[in-house]
Coordinates of C-alpha atoms in Angstrom, one line a residue:
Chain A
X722 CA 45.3 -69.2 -60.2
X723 CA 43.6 -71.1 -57.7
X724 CA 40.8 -73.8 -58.9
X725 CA 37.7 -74.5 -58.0
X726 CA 37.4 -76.0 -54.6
X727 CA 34.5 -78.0 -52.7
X728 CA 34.1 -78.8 -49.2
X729 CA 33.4 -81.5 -47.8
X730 CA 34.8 -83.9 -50.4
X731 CA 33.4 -86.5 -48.8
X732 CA 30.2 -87.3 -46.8
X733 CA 27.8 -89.8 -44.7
X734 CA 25.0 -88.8 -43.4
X735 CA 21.8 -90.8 -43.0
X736 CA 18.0 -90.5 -44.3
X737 CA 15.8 -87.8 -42.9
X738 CA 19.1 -85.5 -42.5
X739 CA 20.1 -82.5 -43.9
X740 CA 23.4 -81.5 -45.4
X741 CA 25.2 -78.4 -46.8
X742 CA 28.2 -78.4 -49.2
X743 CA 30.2 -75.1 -50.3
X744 CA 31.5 -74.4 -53.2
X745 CA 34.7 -71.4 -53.8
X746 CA 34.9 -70.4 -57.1
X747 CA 37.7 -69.1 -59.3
X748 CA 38.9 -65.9 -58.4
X749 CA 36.9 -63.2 -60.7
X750 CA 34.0 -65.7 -61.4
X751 CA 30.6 -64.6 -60.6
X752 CA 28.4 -67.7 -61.9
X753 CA 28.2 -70.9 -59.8
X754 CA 26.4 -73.9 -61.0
X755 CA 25.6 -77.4 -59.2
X756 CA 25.5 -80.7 -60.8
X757 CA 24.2 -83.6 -59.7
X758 CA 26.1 -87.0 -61.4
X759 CA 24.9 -90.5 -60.5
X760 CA 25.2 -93.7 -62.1
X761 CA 22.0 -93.8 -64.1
X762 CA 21.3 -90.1 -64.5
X763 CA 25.1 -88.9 -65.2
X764 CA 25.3 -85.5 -64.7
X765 CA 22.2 -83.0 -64.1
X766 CA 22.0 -79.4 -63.5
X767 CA 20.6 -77.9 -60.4
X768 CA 20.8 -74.6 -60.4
X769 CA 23.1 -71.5 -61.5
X770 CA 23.2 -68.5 -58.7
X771 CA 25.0 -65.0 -60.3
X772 CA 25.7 -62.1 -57.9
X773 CA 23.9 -63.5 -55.1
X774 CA 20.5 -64.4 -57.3
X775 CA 19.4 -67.7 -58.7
X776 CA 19.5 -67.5 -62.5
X777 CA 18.6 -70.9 -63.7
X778 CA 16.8 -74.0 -62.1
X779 CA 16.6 -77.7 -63.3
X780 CA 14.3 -80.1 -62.2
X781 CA 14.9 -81.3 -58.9
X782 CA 12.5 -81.0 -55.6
X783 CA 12.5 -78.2 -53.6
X784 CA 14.4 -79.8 -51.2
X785 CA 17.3 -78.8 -52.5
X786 CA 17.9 -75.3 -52.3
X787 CA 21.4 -73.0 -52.7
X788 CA 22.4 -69.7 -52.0
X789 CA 25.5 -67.4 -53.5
X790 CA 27.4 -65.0 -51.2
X791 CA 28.5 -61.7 -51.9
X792 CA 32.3 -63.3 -52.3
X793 CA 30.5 -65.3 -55.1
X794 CA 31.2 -68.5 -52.8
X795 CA 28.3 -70.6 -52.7
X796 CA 26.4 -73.1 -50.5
X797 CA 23.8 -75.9 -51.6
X798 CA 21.8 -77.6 -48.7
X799 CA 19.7 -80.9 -49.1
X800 CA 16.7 -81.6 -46.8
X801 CA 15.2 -84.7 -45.5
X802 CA 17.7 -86.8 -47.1
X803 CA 16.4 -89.7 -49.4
X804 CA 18.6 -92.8 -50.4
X805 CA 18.4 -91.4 -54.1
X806 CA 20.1 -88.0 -53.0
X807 CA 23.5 -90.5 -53.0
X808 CA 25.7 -88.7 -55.6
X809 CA 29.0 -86.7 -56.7
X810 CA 28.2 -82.9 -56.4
X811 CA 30.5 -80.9 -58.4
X812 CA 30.0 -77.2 -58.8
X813 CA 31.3 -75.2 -61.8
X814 CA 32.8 -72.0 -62.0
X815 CA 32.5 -69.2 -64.6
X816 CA 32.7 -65.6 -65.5
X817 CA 28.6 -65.8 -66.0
X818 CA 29.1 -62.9 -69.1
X819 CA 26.5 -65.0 -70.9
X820 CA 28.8 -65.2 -73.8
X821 CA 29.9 -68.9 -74.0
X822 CA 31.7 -68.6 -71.1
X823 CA 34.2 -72.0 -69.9
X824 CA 32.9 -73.7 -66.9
X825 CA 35.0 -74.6 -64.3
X826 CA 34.4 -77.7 -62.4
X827 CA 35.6 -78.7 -59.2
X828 CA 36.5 -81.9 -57.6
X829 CA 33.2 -82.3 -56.0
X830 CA 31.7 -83.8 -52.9
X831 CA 31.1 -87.7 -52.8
X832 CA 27.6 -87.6 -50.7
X833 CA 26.4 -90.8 -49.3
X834 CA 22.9 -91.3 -47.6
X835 CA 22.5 -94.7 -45.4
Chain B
X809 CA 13.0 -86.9 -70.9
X810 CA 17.0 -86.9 -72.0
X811 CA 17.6 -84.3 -74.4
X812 CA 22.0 -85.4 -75.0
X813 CA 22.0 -89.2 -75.6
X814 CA 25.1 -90.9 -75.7
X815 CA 23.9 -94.7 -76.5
X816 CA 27.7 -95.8 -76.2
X817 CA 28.7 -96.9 -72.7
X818 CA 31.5 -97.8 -73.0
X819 CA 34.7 -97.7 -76.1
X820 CA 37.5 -100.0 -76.3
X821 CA 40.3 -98.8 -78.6
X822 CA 44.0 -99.5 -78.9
X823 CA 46.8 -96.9 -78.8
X824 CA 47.0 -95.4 -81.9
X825 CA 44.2 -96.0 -83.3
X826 CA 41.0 -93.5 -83.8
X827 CA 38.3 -93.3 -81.0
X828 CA 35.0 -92.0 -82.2
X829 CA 32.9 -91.2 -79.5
X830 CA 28.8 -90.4 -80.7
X831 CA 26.1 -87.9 -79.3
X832 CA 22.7 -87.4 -80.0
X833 CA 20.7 -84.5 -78.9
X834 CA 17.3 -83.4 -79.3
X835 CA 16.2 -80.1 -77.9
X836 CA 16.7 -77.9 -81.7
X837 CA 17.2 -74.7 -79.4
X838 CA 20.6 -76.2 -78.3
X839 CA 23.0 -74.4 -80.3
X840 CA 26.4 -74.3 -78.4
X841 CA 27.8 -77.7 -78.0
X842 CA 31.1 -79.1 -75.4
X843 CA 32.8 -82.1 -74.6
X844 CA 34.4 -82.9 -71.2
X845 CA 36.5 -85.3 -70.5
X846 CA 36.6 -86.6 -66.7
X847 CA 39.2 -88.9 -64.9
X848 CA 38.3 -90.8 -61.2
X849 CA 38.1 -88.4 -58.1
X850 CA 38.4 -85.6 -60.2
X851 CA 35.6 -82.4 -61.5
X852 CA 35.0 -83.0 -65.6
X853 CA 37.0 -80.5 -67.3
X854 CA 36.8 -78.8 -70.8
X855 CA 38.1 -80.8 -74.1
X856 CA 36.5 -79.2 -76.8
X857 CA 33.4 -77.0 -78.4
X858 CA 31.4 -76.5 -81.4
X859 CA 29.0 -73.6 -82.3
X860 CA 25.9 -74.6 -83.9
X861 CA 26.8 -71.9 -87.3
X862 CA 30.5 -74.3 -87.6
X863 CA 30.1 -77.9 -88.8
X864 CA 33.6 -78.9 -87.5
X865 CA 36.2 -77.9 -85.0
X866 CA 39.7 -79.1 -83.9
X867 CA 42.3 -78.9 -81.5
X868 CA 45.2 -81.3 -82.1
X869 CA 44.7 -84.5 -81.2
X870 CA 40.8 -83.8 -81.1
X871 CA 38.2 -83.1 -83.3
X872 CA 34.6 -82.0 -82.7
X873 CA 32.0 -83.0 -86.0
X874 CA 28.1 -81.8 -85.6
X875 CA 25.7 -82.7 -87.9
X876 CA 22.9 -80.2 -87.3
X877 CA 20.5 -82.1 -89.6
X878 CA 20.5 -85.0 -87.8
X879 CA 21.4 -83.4 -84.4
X880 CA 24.2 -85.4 -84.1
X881 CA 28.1 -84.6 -82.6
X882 CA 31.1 -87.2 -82.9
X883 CA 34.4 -86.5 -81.0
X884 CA 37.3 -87.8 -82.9
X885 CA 40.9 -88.8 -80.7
X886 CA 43.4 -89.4 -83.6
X887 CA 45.8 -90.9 -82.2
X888 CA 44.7 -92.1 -79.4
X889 CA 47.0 -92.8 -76.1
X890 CA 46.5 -94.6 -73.1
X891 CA 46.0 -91.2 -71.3
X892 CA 43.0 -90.5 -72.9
X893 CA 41.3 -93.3 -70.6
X894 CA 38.8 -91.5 -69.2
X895 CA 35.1 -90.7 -69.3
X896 CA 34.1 -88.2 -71.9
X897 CA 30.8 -86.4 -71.5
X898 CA 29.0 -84.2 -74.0
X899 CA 27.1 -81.3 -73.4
X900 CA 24.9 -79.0 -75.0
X901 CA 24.1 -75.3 -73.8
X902 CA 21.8 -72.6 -75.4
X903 CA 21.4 -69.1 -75.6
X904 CA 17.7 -69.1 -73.6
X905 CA 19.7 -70.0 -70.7
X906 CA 22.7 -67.9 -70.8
X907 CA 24.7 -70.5 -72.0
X908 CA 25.4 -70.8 -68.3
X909 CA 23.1 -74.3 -68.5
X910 CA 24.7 -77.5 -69.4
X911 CA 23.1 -80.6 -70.2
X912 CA 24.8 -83.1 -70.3
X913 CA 24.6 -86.8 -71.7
X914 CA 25.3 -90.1 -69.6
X915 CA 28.8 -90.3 -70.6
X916 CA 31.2 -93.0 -72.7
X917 CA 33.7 -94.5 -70.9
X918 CA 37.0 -94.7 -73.2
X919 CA 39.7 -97.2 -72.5
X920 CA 42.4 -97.1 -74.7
X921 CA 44.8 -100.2 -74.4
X922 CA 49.0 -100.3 -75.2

């Protein structure tokens, strides 16, 4: 069974951009998260998308947005790029049933704003 | 505001020996609680978990201790071998949110000498 996988793994892009990472998840799984992990924060939630719909937010600026497909693959784009926005973005797979379900992480994508 | 503490940075132990890595939390609606472990380059993946109704949980090597009283979780490596050098993260989930919502402390970075 295939993993979790993330595209780009790696990134430069420079302040005032925008960027867009994707995110496949397991085969079956209809709940996709993104994290955010940095140095001095470690790892914070974004948001969870289930069958196409956001389910859950965290508390980040609106710049950073996401969407799910019907595939369950999902995208996460970041506006007018800020120095801070630097980071590993992993995304997490799982079945979503609400139940204590494991999440599945994948490798992420280093992003890095100059 | 960080709801999962985990004060420790950093744990030196030697091969072995027992690692004991600590994690305070603070939100009392968190009631589903994980540790991940995560190596360089790679997504964190799943160690362990604890329900908030069970006071202790193992899996071989590893052991999972929460103290709901004091809102406190231990992770216990016994023995511990120089693969286990990695950075361990807790987390803690709750039902409000699906359990699809991790939060997740700063992490403790385990070395674990020969």
């Amino acid at each position: 069974k295939a993993g979790v996988t993330q595209t780009p793994r790696y990134l430069i892009k420079t302040r005032g951009q925008q960027v867009t990472l994707s995110c496949s998840p397991i085969s079956g799984h209809r709940s996709v998260s993104w994290y955010q992990q940095t140095p001095g924060q470690g790892l914070q939630f974004l948001f969870e998308y289930f069958s196409e719909t956001q389910r859950n937010k965290g508390n980040f600026p609106g710049r950073f947005s996401g969407r799910q497909f019907s595939n369950s693959r999902s995208e996460m784009n970041v506006s007018t790029l800020e120095l801070g926005d630097s980071a590993l973005y992993l995304c997490a797979s799982s079945l979503g049933s609400g139940s204590r379900d494991e999440q599945f992480f994948g490798p992420g994508t280093r992003l890095t704003v100059l | 505001d960080q709801q999962v503490k985990q004060n420790s940075p950093s744990l030196s132990v030697q091969e072995g020996r027992i690692s004991i890595l600590n994690c305070d939390y603070t939100n009392s609606m968190f009631d589903y609680f994980l540790w991940y472990k995560k190596y360089p380059a790679e997504g964190p993946t799943f160690l362990i978990s604890i329900s908030s109704i069970k006071d202790k949980n193992e899996d071989g090597r590893f052991t999972v201790f929460l103290n709901k009283s004091a809102k406190h979780l231990s992770l216990h490596i016994v023995p511990s071998q120089p693969g286990d050098s990695a950075v361990y993260f807790c987390a803690a989930s709750a039902r409000y949110s699906g359990y699809s919502t991790l939060t997740f402390g700063k992490g403790t970075m385990l070395l674990v000498s020969p």
